[in-house]
XYZ file of N, CA and C in Angstrom:
750
model
N 181.356 92.481 12.119
C 182.419 91.471 12.022
C 183.580 92.046 11.212
N 184.782 91.886 11.683
C 185.949 92.411 11.009
C 186.266 91.621 9.766
N 187.051 92.271 8.877
C 187.453 91.540 7.651
C 188.181 90.293 7.977
N 189.074 90.350 8.998
C 189.875 89.201 9.353
C 189.012 88.018 9.751
N 187.978 88.274 10.573
C 187.123 87.188 10.997
C 186.287 86.652 9.855
N 185.780 87.547 8.984
C 185.020 87.098 7.814
C 185.899 86.237 6.925
N 187.121 86.693 6.714
C 188.076 85.923 5.903
C 188.304 84.544 6.483
N 188.458 84.416 7.764
C 188.667 83.133 8.400
C 187.468 82.226 8.232
N 186.247 82.767 8.317
C 185.046 81.991 8.129
C 185.004 81.421 6.703
N 185.307 82.253 5.739
C 185.240 81.805 4.336
C 186.278 80.702 4.039
N 187.514 80.894 4.597
C 188.544 79.882 4.379
C 188.163 78.576 5.080
N 187.688 78.657 6.310
C 187.333 77.453 7.052
C 186.191 76.684 6.398
N 185.282 77.404 5.729
C 184.203 76.738 5.014
C 184.700 75.895 3.836
N 185.875 76.304 3.272
C 186.471 75.526 2.177
C 187.274 74.352 2.609
N 187.760 74.374 3.872
C 188.716 73.360 4.292
C 188.112 71.955 4.260
N 186.882 71.788 4.738
C 186.300 70.448 4.794
C 186.049 69.850 3.411
N 185.357 70.542 2.491
C 185.118 69.915 1.187
C 186.399 69.622 0.401
N 187.387 70.503 0.550
C 188.656 70.262 -0.125
C 189.393 69.091 0.554
N 189.386 69.042 1.860
C 190.047 67.922 2.563
C 189.442 66.592 2.242
N 188.123 66.569 2.052
C 187.458 65.322 1.662
C 187.786 64.920 0.250
N 187.915 65.903 -0.634
C 188.127 65.607 -2.056
C 189.572 65.261 -2.399
N 190.551 65.733 -1.644
C 191.948 65.509 -2.029
C 192.324 64.023 -1.926
N 193.288 63.629 -2.766
C 193.705 62.243 -2.804
C 194.708 61.911 -1.682
N 195.035 60.658 -1.427
C 195.997 60.337 -0.384
C 197.399 60.936 -0.645
N 197.724 61.195 -1.885
C 199.041 61.764 -2.209
C 199.078 63.277 -2.052
N 197.923 63.873 -1.767
C 197.812 65.322 -1.673
C 197.615 65.768 -0.223
N 197.928 67.026 0.039
C 197.664 67.647 1.326
C 197.235 69.077 1.070
N 196.540 69.645 2.060
C 196.088 71.018 1.957
C 196.530 71.792 3.183
N 196.639 73.107 3.045
C 197.105 73.937 4.147
C 196.541 75.329 3.958
N 196.199 75.965 5.063
C 195.692 77.340 4.998
C 196.752 78.336 5.418
N 196.787 79.514 4.783
C 197.656 80.583 5.207
C 199.147 80.332 4.989
N 199.513 79.332 4.212
C 200.916 79.008 3.979
C 201.384 79.663 2.689
N 202.710 79.728 2.551
C 203.320 80.307 1.361
C 203.983 79.226 0.519
N 204.101 79.524 -0.787
C 204.791 78.658 -1.687
C 206.073 79.326 -2.149
N 207.173 78.650 -1.953
C 208.483 79.167 -2.403
C 208.650 78.809 -3.834
N 208.367 79.766 -4.730
C 208.385 79.530 -6.174
C 209.733 79.836 -6.774
N 210.516 80.679 -6.121
C 211.896 81.018 -6.551
C 212.564 81.662 -5.338
N 213.862 81.897 -5.437
C 214.566 82.515 -4.287
C 214.061 83.920 -4.019
N 213.445 84.537 -5.043
C 212.922 85.928 -4.901
C 211.418 85.999 -4.890
N 210.713 84.890 -4.874
C 209.263 84.946 -4.947
C 208.657 83.958 -4.000
N 207.834 84.488 -3.043
C 207.131 83.681 -2.042
C 205.707 84.214 -2.028
N 204.770 83.379 -2.477
C 203.350 83.784 -2.552
C 202.548 83.036 -1.511
N 201.788 83.785 -0.774
C 200.956 83.210 0.306
C 199.514 83.053 -0.180
N 199.016 81.816 -0.165
C 197.649 81.528 -0.588
C 196.770 81.410 0.675
N 195.476 81.756 0.522
C 194.556 81.561 1.624
C 194.382 80.065 1.901
N 194.432 79.272 0.844
C 194.371 77.802 0.974
C 195.083 77.200 -0.253
N 195.872 76.177 -0.012
C 196.553 75.551 -1.138
C 196.510 74.019 -0.987
N 196.581 73.369 -2.121
C 196.699 71.918 -2.168
C 198.009 71.592 -2.913
N 198.779 70.624 -2.378
C 200.071 70.314 -2.930
C 200.338 68.823 -2.734
N 201.394 68.349 -3.345
C 201.755 66.943 -3.149
C 202.550 66.848 -1.841
N 202.459 65.692 -1.181
C 203.110 65.558 0.129
C 204.613 65.689 0.010
N 205.171 65.391 -1.182
C 206.601 65.553 -1.347
C 207.084 66.995 -1.359
N 206.152 67.948 -1.441
C 206.499 69.379 -1.438
C 206.568 69.935 -0.028
N 206.226 69.167 0.991
C 206.227 69.624 2.346
C 207.662 69.899 2.780
N 207.934 71.166 3.139
C 209.277 71.553 3.477
C 209.630 71.278 4.945
N 208.635 70.815 5.731
C 208.855 70.656 7.157
C 208.510 71.918 7.922
N 208.347 73.011 7.220
C 207.927 74.279 7.822
C 206.439 74.473 7.559
N 205.596 74.512 8.598
C 204.165 74.627 8.361
C 203.751 75.887 7.661
N 204.645 76.886 7.550
C 204.332 78.134 6.900
C 204.699 78.169 5.422
N 205.287 77.083 4.890
C 205.786 77.136 3.542
C 205.876 75.759 2.897
N 205.710 75.722 1.573
C 205.943 74.515 0.785
C 206.994 74.854 -0.284
N 207.542 73.849 -0.904
C 208.530 74.040 -1.961
C 207.867 73.844 -3.328
N 207.991 74.849 -4.152
C 207.480 74.761 -5.525
C 206.021 75.145 -5.669
N 205.505 74.989 -6.887
C 204.162 75.417 -7.211
C 203.146 74.415 -6.654
N 202.100 74.914 -5.925
C 201.076 73.997 -5.469
C 200.233 73.505 -6.626
N 199.462 72.474 -6.394
C 198.505 71.993 -7.402
C 197.328 72.916 -7.543
N 196.934 73.572 -6.434
C 195.812 74.474 -6.406
C 196.097 75.618 -5.444
N 195.865 76.810 -5.882
C 195.903 77.993 -4.992
C 194.539 78.605 -4.929
N 194.068 78.938 -3.725
C 192.776 79.572 -3.545
C 192.973 80.894 -2.839
N 192.368 81.955 -3.392
C 192.433 83.277 -2.779
C 191.012 83.753 -2.478
N 190.835 84.316 -1.280
C 189.604 84.990 -0.903
C 189.884 86.484 -1.087
N 189.116 87.160 -1.975
C 189.441 88.552 -2.240
C 188.952 89.470 -1.093
N 189.568 90.607 -1.016
C 189.134 91.672 -0.157
C 189.219 92.965 -1.010
N 188.804 94.073 -0.459
C 188.937 95.318 -1.207
C 190.415 95.583 -1.532
N 191.280 95.171 -0.607
C 192.699 95.429 -0.825
C 193.330 94.500 -1.840
N 192.789 93.288 -1.995
C 193.467 92.278 -2.827
C 192.756 91.949 -4.135
N 191.525 92.402 -4.348
C 190.736 91.972 -5.497
C 191.469 92.220 -6.821
N 191.955 93.429 -7.025
C 192.587 93.767 -8.274
C 193.869 92.947 -8.469
N 194.604 92.736 -7.410
C 195.857 91.948 -7.495
C 195.546 90.462 -7.736
N 194.576 89.931 -6.982
C 194.253 88.512 -7.091
C 193.818 88.136 -8.499
N 193.115 89.068 -9.175
C 192.637 88.796 -10.544
C 193.565 89.368 -11.616
N 194.687 89.956 -11.169
C 195.608 90.545 -12.140
C 197.009 90.052 -11.950
N 197.854 90.852 -11.278
C 199.268 90.546 -11.155
C 199.578 89.245 -10.480
N 198.813 88.912 -9.415
C 199.091 87.669 -8.698
C 198.672 86.470 -9.529
N 197.550 86.592 -10.206
C 197.106 85.546 -11.141
C 198.183 85.300 -12.196
N 198.786 86.353 -12.678
C 199.870 86.227 -13.663
C 201.079 85.499 -13.127
N 201.394 85.781 -11.832
C 202.534 85.086 -11.204
C 202.211 83.596 -11.034
N 201.022 83.254 -10.560
C 200.665 81.838 -10.464
C 200.776 81.168 -11.814
N 200.311 81.831 -12.859
C 200.404 81.283 -14.205
C 201.863 81.095 -14.623
N 202.698 82.111 -14.398
C 204.096 82.059 -14.786
C 204.824 80.888 -14.131
N 204.498 80.607 -12.860
C 205.176 79.537 -12.145
C 204.480 78.178 -12.246
N 203.453 78.116 -13.094
C 202.905 76.819 -13.450
C 201.983 76.205 -12.405
N 201.211 77.014 -11.673
C 200.232 76.499 -10.728
C 199.045 76.010 -11.572
N 198.742 74.712 -11.579
C 197.735 74.184 -12.517
C 196.351 74.733 -12.338
N 195.919 74.930 -11.078
C 194.555 75.377 -10.805
C 194.567 76.554 -9.863
N 193.730 77.526 -10.153
C 193.645 78.759 -9.343
C 192.166 79.118 -9.166
N 191.737 79.194 -7.886
C 190.351 79.567 -7.581
C 190.324 80.918 -6.896
N 189.402 81.754 -7.256
C 189.230 83.044 -6.592
C 187.817 83.108 -6.087
N 187.677 83.313 -4.760
C 186.373 83.490 -4.137
C 186.167 84.992 -3.959
N 185.225 85.530 -4.664
C 185.026 86.989 -4.698
C 183.736 87.364 -3.985
N 183.873 88.048 -2.844
C 182.737 88.495 -2.066
C 182.457 89.938 -2.404
N 181.756 90.169 -3.516
C 181.433 91.532 -3.941
C 180.229 92.076 -3.196
N 179.352 91.189 -2.758
C 178.158 91.592 -2.036
C 177.851 90.592 -0.956
N 176.612 90.235 -0.816
C 176.207 89.296 0.216
C 176.429 87.849 -0.219
N 176.634 87.642 -1.526
C 176.729 86.272 -2.042
C 178.001 86.091 -2.877
N 178.946 85.316 -2.376
C 180.227 85.160 -3.065
C 180.069 84.335 -4.344
N 180.918 84.598 -5.297
C 181.029 83.768 -6.485
C 182.437 83.204 -6.568
N 182.607 82.129 -7.253
C 183.889 81.460 -7.390
C 184.303 81.451 -8.854
N 185.518 81.913 -9.125
C 186.091 81.839 -10.453
C 187.161 80.766 -10.464
N 187.132 79.927 -11.440
C 188.052 78.801 -11.525
C 188.892 78.978 -12.812
N 190.211 79.035 -12.621
C 191.139 79.140 -13.730
C 192.014 77.887 -13.761
N 192.272 77.371 -14.989
C 193.125 76.212 -15.139
C 194.084 76.462 -16.262
N 195.320 75.938 -16.094
C 196.305 76.098 -17.164
C 195.923 75.284 -18.370
N 195.966 75.940 -19.523
C 195.697 75.240 -20.794
C 197.032 74.731 -21.344
N 196.949 74.099 -22.504
C 198.155 73.515 -23.101
C 199.218 74.530 -23.473
N 198.832 75.775 -23.664
C 199.810 76.819 -23.987
C 200.410 77.462 -22.740
N 200.094 76.947 -21.567
C 200.685 77.453 -20.327
C 199.989 78.699 -19.821
N 198.844 79.074 -20.404
C 198.105 80.254 -19.980
C 196.818 79.832 -19.249
N 196.371 80.677 -18.321
C 195.129 80.392 -17.618
C 193.898 80.625 -18.511
N 192.982 79.678 -18.477
C 191.709 79.851 -19.073
C 190.664 79.760 -17.970
N 189.589 80.595 -18.070
C 188.555 80.510 -17.071
C 187.696 79.268 -17.335
N 187.812 78.287 -16.434
C 187.089 77.048 -16.569
C 185.637 77.219 -16.135
N 185.395 78.026 -15.132
C 184.052 78.228 -14.626
C 183.975 79.488 -13.824
N 182.751 80.049 -13.788
C 182.415 81.141 -12.865
C 181.111 80.686 -12.179
N 181.199 80.367 -10.917
C 180.099 79.714 -10.220
C 179.438 80.746 -9.293
N 178.235 81.176 -9.615
C 177.518 82.131 -8.833
C 176.626 81.457 -7.802
N 176.070 82.243 -6.882
C 175.242 81.750 -5.792
C 174.029 80.972 -6.403
N 173.777 79.796 -5.893
C 172.678 78.978 -6.361
C 172.997 78.064 -7.509
N 174.204 78.149 -8.016
C 174.630 77.277 -9.099
C 175.736 76.323 -8.650
N 175.977 75.298 -9.433
C 177.017 74.328 -9.112
C 177.894 74.073 -10.287
N 179.064 73.562 -10.029
C 180.012 73.192 -11.119
C 180.841 72.009 -10.673
N 181.015 71.036 -11.551
C 181.799 69.849 -11.227
C 183.169 69.981 -11.887
N 184.226 69.827 -11.096
C 185.604 69.917 -11.563
C 186.305 68.558 -11.430
N 187.365 68.400 -12.187
C 188.169 67.156 -12.086
C 189.599 67.440 -11.644
N 190.027 68.707 -11.684
C 191.398 69.065 -11.289
C 191.348 70.007 -10.119
N 192.238 69.763 -9.118
C 193.267 68.708 -9.007
C 192.691 67.422 -8.435
N 191.348 67.403 -8.291
C 190.630 66.216 -7.807
C 189.157 66.425 -8.181
N 188.347 65.392 -8.230
C 186.926 65.576 -8.520
C 186.246 66.289 -7.337
N 185.485 67.321 -7.674
C 184.790 68.058 -6.601
C 183.653 68.872 -7.234
N 182.576 69.004 -6.482
C 181.454 69.830 -6.903
C 181.462 71.122 -6.107
N 181.538 72.237 -6.810
C 181.529 73.575 -6.187
C 180.117 74.128 -6.210
N 179.634 74.436 -5.043
C 178.290 75.061 -4.884
C 178.432 76.140 -3.816
N 178.616 77.395 -4.168
C 178.869 78.452 -3.196
C 177.819 78.522 -2.099
N 176.541 78.354 -2.404
C 175.539 78.497 -1.373
C 175.542 77.356 -0.362
N 176.173 76.220 -0.733
C 176.309 75.093 0.198
C 177.628 75.199 0.975
N 178.676 75.598 0.270
C 179.994 75.716 0.938
C 179.993 76.832 1.977
N 179.440 77.989 1.596
C 179.516 79.158 2.457
C 178.158 79.383 3.165
N 177.634 78.367 3.742
C 176.327 78.474 4.403
C 176.358 79.195 5.721
N 177.573 79.508 6.222
C 177.706 80.290 7.476
C 178.044 81.729 7.200
N 177.876 82.173 5.985
C 178.351 83.490 5.613
C 177.677 84.586 6.417
N 178.468 85.419 7.095
C 177.895 86.572 7.834
C 177.757 87.778 6.935
N 177.276 88.868 7.491
C 177.217 90.103 6.740
C 178.595 90.636 6.479
N 178.840 91.255 5.288
C 180.172 91.796 5.019
C 180.534 92.913 5.953
N 181.849 93.055 6.247
C 182.259 94.120 7.177
C 182.384 95.455 6.506
N 182.459 96.508 7.333
C 182.686 97.834 6.810
C 184.154 97.900 6.361
N 184.415 98.819 5.393
C 185.781 99.006 4.891
C 186.709 99.479 6.002
N 187.871 98.853 6.103
C 188.877 99.239 7.066
C 189.861 100.184 6.437
N 190.229 101.248 7.159
C 191.142 102.235 6.621
C 192.243 102.524 7.665
N 193.307 103.147 7.190
C 194.328 103.634 8.120
C 195.132 102.609 8.824
N 195.397 101.435 8.182
C 196.307 100.443 8.740
C 197.714 100.903 8.514
N 198.531 100.930 9.581
C 199.878 101.434 9.479
C 200.909 100.404 9.871
N 202.057 100.441 9.242
C 203.146 99.543 9.525
C 204.106 100.180 10.497
N 204.272 99.628 11.708
C 205.229 100.234 12.647
C 206.657 100.068 12.127
N 207.469 101.121 12.377
C 208.818 101.095 11.819
C 209.622 99.943 12.357
N 209.385 99.525 13.610
C 210.216 98.472 14.177
C 209.847 97.086 13.603
N 208.827 96.995 12.779
C 208.367 95.678 12.300
C 209.156 95.223 11.080
N 210.031 96.050 10.562
C 210.795 95.707 9.379
C 212.231 95.316 9.745
N 212.808 94.549 8.889
C 214.230 94.278 8.994
C 214.936 95.273 8.058
N 215.874 96.015 8.581
C 216.513 97.060 7.783
C 218.005 96.940 7.887
N 218.678 97.892 7.212
C 220.126 98.002 7.333
C 220.904 96.850 6.754
N 221.955 96.368 7.422
C 222.857 95.407 6.823
C 222.245 94.030 6.541
N 221.070 93.734 7.149
C 220.423 92.458 6.882
C 219.835 92.376 5.503
N 219.658 93.547 4.860
C 219.059 93.572 3.511
C 220.162 93.682 2.475
N 219.918 93.175 1.271
C 220.907 93.331 0.171
C 220.987 94.814 -0.257
N 221.934 95.093 -1.110
C 222.069 96.448 -1.692
C 220.746 96.867 -2.321
N 220.410 98.160 -2.252
C 219.104 98.605 -2.692
C 218.813 98.349 -4.170
N 219.829 98.125 -4.992
C 219.565 97.840 -6.431
C 219.331 96.346 -6.661
N 219.557 95.522 -5.651
C 219.424 94.076 -5.822
C 218.085 93.562 -5.284
N 217.585 92.475 -5.856
C 216.330 91.905 -5.348
C 216.494 91.393 -3.898
N 215.460 91.436 -3.152
C 215.443 90.867 -1.802
C 215.096 89.393 -1.894
N 215.919 88.575 -1.235
C 215.692 87.117 -1.215
C 214.852 86.728 -0.025
N 214.168 85.610 -0.175
C 213.311 85.131 0.909
C 214.063 85.005 2.230
N 215.263 84.448 2.162
C 215.996 84.160 3.407
C 216.494 85.429 4.104
N 216.561 86.560 3.387
C 216.992 87.832 4.006
C 215.811 88.723 4.324
N 214.612 88.240 4.142
C 213.397 89.033 4.349
C 212.521 88.285 5.304
N 212.971 88.116 6.534
C 212.286 87.212 7.429
C 211.401 87.840 8.463
N 211.281 89.176 8.481
C 210.459 89.803 9.466
C 209.311 90.580 8.767
N 208.098 90.196 9.010
C 206.972 90.816 8.317
C 206.362 91.926 9.139
N 205.790 92.948 8.504
C 205.053 93.975 9.302
C 203.782 93.429 9.878
N 203.480 93.814 11.102
C 202.289 93.247 11.790
C 201.012 93.919 11.347
N 201.079 95.122 10.702
C 199.853 95.843 10.318
C 199.286 95.469 8.984
N 199.930 94.611 8.230
C 199.477 94.280 6.882
C 198.461 93.155 6.917
N 197.499 93.242 5.977
C 196.523 92.151 5.789
C 197.202 90.899 5.291
N 198.158 91.076 4.366
C 198.924 89.958 3.841
C 200.241 90.524 3.321
N 201.316 89.731 3.362
C 202.607 90.147 2.866
C 203.180 89.054 1.972
N 203.748 89.450 0.846
C 204.376 88.481 -0.086
C 205.627 89.078 -0.646
N 206.383 88.242 -1.392
C 207.619 88.684 -2.069
C 207.445 88.336 -3.522
N 207.443 89.327 -4.412
C 207.229 89.154 -5.830
C 208.540 89.532 -6.572
N 209.210 88.569 -7.126
C 210.433 88.827 -7.906
C 211.374 89.775 -7.148
N 211.537 89.482 -5.842
C 212.448 90.244 -5.022
C 211.902 91.549 -4.467
N 210.610 91.812 -4.676
C 209.993 93.047 -4.205
C 208.914 92.748 -3.158
N 209.041 93.253 -1.936
C 208.018 93.067 -0.932
C 206.719 93.745 -1.334
N 205.598 93.050 -1.112
C 204.256 93.572 -1.451
C 203.403 93.457 -0.161
N 202.817 94.588 0.280
C 202.060 94.625 1.486
C 200.574 94.967 1.142
N 199.648 94.158 1.595
C 198.216 94.402 1.370
C 197.641 95.177 2.564
N 196.818 96.198 2.276
C 196.182 96.943 3.342
C 195.620 98.251 2.807
N 195.462 99.224 3.690
C 195.033 100.562 3.310
C 196.153 101.513 3.700
N 196.920 101.995 2.731
C 198.143 102.692 3.004
C 198.019 104.163 2.550
N 198.822 105.036 3.196
C 198.881 106.429 2.800
C 200.336 106.943 2.826
N 200.507 108.244 2.708
C 201.847 108.799 2.611
C 202.703 108.511 3.840
N 202.062 108.411 5.003
C 202.835 108.084 6.218
C 203.444 106.721 6.133
N 202.679 105.757 5.565
C 203.246 104.413 5.429
C 204.369 104.372 4.392
N 204.238 105.210 3.377
C 205.321 105.301 2.389
C 206.571 105.801 3.044
N 206.452 106.809 3.872
C 207.648 107.392 4.554
C 208.267 106.367 5.483
N 207.432 105.577 6.180
C 207.979 104.523 7.080
C 208.731 103.479 6.248
N 208.128 103.080 5.123
C 208.746 102.028 4.282
C 210.048 102.569 3.659
N 210.080 103.836 3.319
C 211.335 104.401 2.754
C 212.453 104.376 3.796
N 212.108 104.585 5.047
C 213.152 104.483 6.088
C 213.543 103.032 6.334
N 212.559 102.144 6.217
C 212.867 100.746 6.484
C 213.659 100.089 5.364
N 213.463 100.597 4.129
C 214.162 100.023 2.948
C 214.942 101.174 2.279
N 216.018 101.642 2.889
C 216.729 102.840 2.349
C 217.243 102.595 0.957
N 217.042 103.612 0.107
C 217.514 103.580 -1.247
C 216.578 102.943 -2.220
N 215.473 102.335 -1.725
C 214.521 101.656 -2.632
C 213.317 102.578 -2.910
N 212.600 102.213 -3.951
C 211.443 103.027 -4.376
C 210.195 102.375 -3.787
N 209.396 103.149 -3.036
C 208.166 102.677 -2.457
C 206.999 103.195 -3.290
N 206.146 102.283 -3.730
C 205.071 102.658 -4.654
C 203.705 102.295 -4.054
N 202.802 103.271 -3.973
C 201.433 103.006 -3.688
C 200.715 102.599 -4.983
N 200.021 101.503 -4.947
C 199.401 100.979 -6.194
C 197.944 101.436 -6.332
N 197.557 102.406 -5.558
C 196.182 102.955 -5.587
C 196.217 104.305 -4.881
N 195.124 105.092 -4.938
C 195.159 106.405 -4.244
C 195.423 106.220 -2.747
N 196.102 107.162 -2.089
C 196.388 107.079 -0.667
C 195.116 106.871 0.143
N 195.185 105.963 1.128
C 194.074 105.677 2.013
C 193.089 104.657 1.497
N 193.199 104.289 0.207
C 192.302 103.281 -0.352
C 192.914 101.883 -0.151
N 192.063 100.845 -0.027
C 192.585 99.501 0.089
C 193.355 99.077 -1.147
N 194.446 98.376 -0.972
C 195.251 97.920 -2.089
C 196.603 97.428 -1.636
N 197.624 97.718 -2.412
C 198.939 97.223 -2.097
C 199.997 98.343 -2.095
N 201.040 98.133 -1.294
C 202.226 98.947 -1.262
C 203.381 98.050 -1.670
N 204.141 98.492 -2.706
C 205.239 97.678 -3.234
C 206.573 98.381 -3.037
N 207.581 97.625 -2.623
C 208.912 98.167 -2.471
C 209.762 97.626 -3.633
N 210.213 98.535 -4.462
C 210.967 98.214 -5.666
C 212.453 98.525 -5.498
N 213.335 97.881 -6.312
C 214.761 98.235 -6.257
C 214.961 99.712 -6.566
N 215.982 100.315 -5.926
C 216.252 101.721 -6.092
C 217.233 102.002 -7.189
N 217.334 103.248 -7.637
C 218.244 103.622 -8.717
C 219.687 103.773 -8.334
N 219.951 103.816 -7.036
C 221.349 104.017 -6.578
C 221.555 103.616 -5.152
N 222.675 104.048 -4.605
C 223.005 103.639 -3.210
C 222.161 104.415 -2.267
N 221.846 103.824 -1.065
C 221.121 104.566 -0.041
C 221.920 105.808 0.385
N 221.201 106.816 0.867
C 221.853 108.063 1.295
C 222.895 107.841 2.342
N 222.669 106.896 3.271
C 223.613 106.646 4.323
C 224.906 106.077 3.846
N 224.908 105.458 2.588
C 226.105 104.866 2.058
C 226.851 105.790 1.129
N 226.241 106.923 0.831
C 226.854 107.823 -0.155
C 228.087 108.499 0.438
């Protein structure tokens, strides 16, 4: 079973218990993004939000959701528990759940904002255990009951490449020293596991190598393309503002 199909199974297993638990004023959505600022768009595997945050676009909501849920993969685990968690914290997402499939039995980590605005680990729920939460709604988390359809984990996927034509380049993008805004970054690469915008910097999840860096450098002239792990390993590729004008503008 591919990672994509396994991911879909895990997300769908969460949809029903969360849908039952949410209040009439709340709604949930899978695979949507939250517009947290003009330069930051984070895509959650599943989110819960107030109905007033519905932007009318099924792919996006306005502002911080009440709950963001991420299903980790080899490419996203470090980010989901590190930099992305920090972004959710910074933008005031009250509850953040991470479902981590390290082996055959996933565990769930629950983080909630404390009074000082920082995340505290409320619970770590392993296979065979349960935990009762009250935010953003009363719910009992039991991984062995929620993920009772769990298949065998997939083999590691490598060599995912971003086609050059999948990017928006040239005059549609701002100057290379300026952050990229959501409204000017409307075409996503088809080869990425997930794509987000962090403080004006595109972030692509997958297994990238030097060829992908070269493609991204052509797609985003004048910007710095950074591999966040050794070439060919699962992780992220980040496009940062550049130090000067693109070569074509010099």
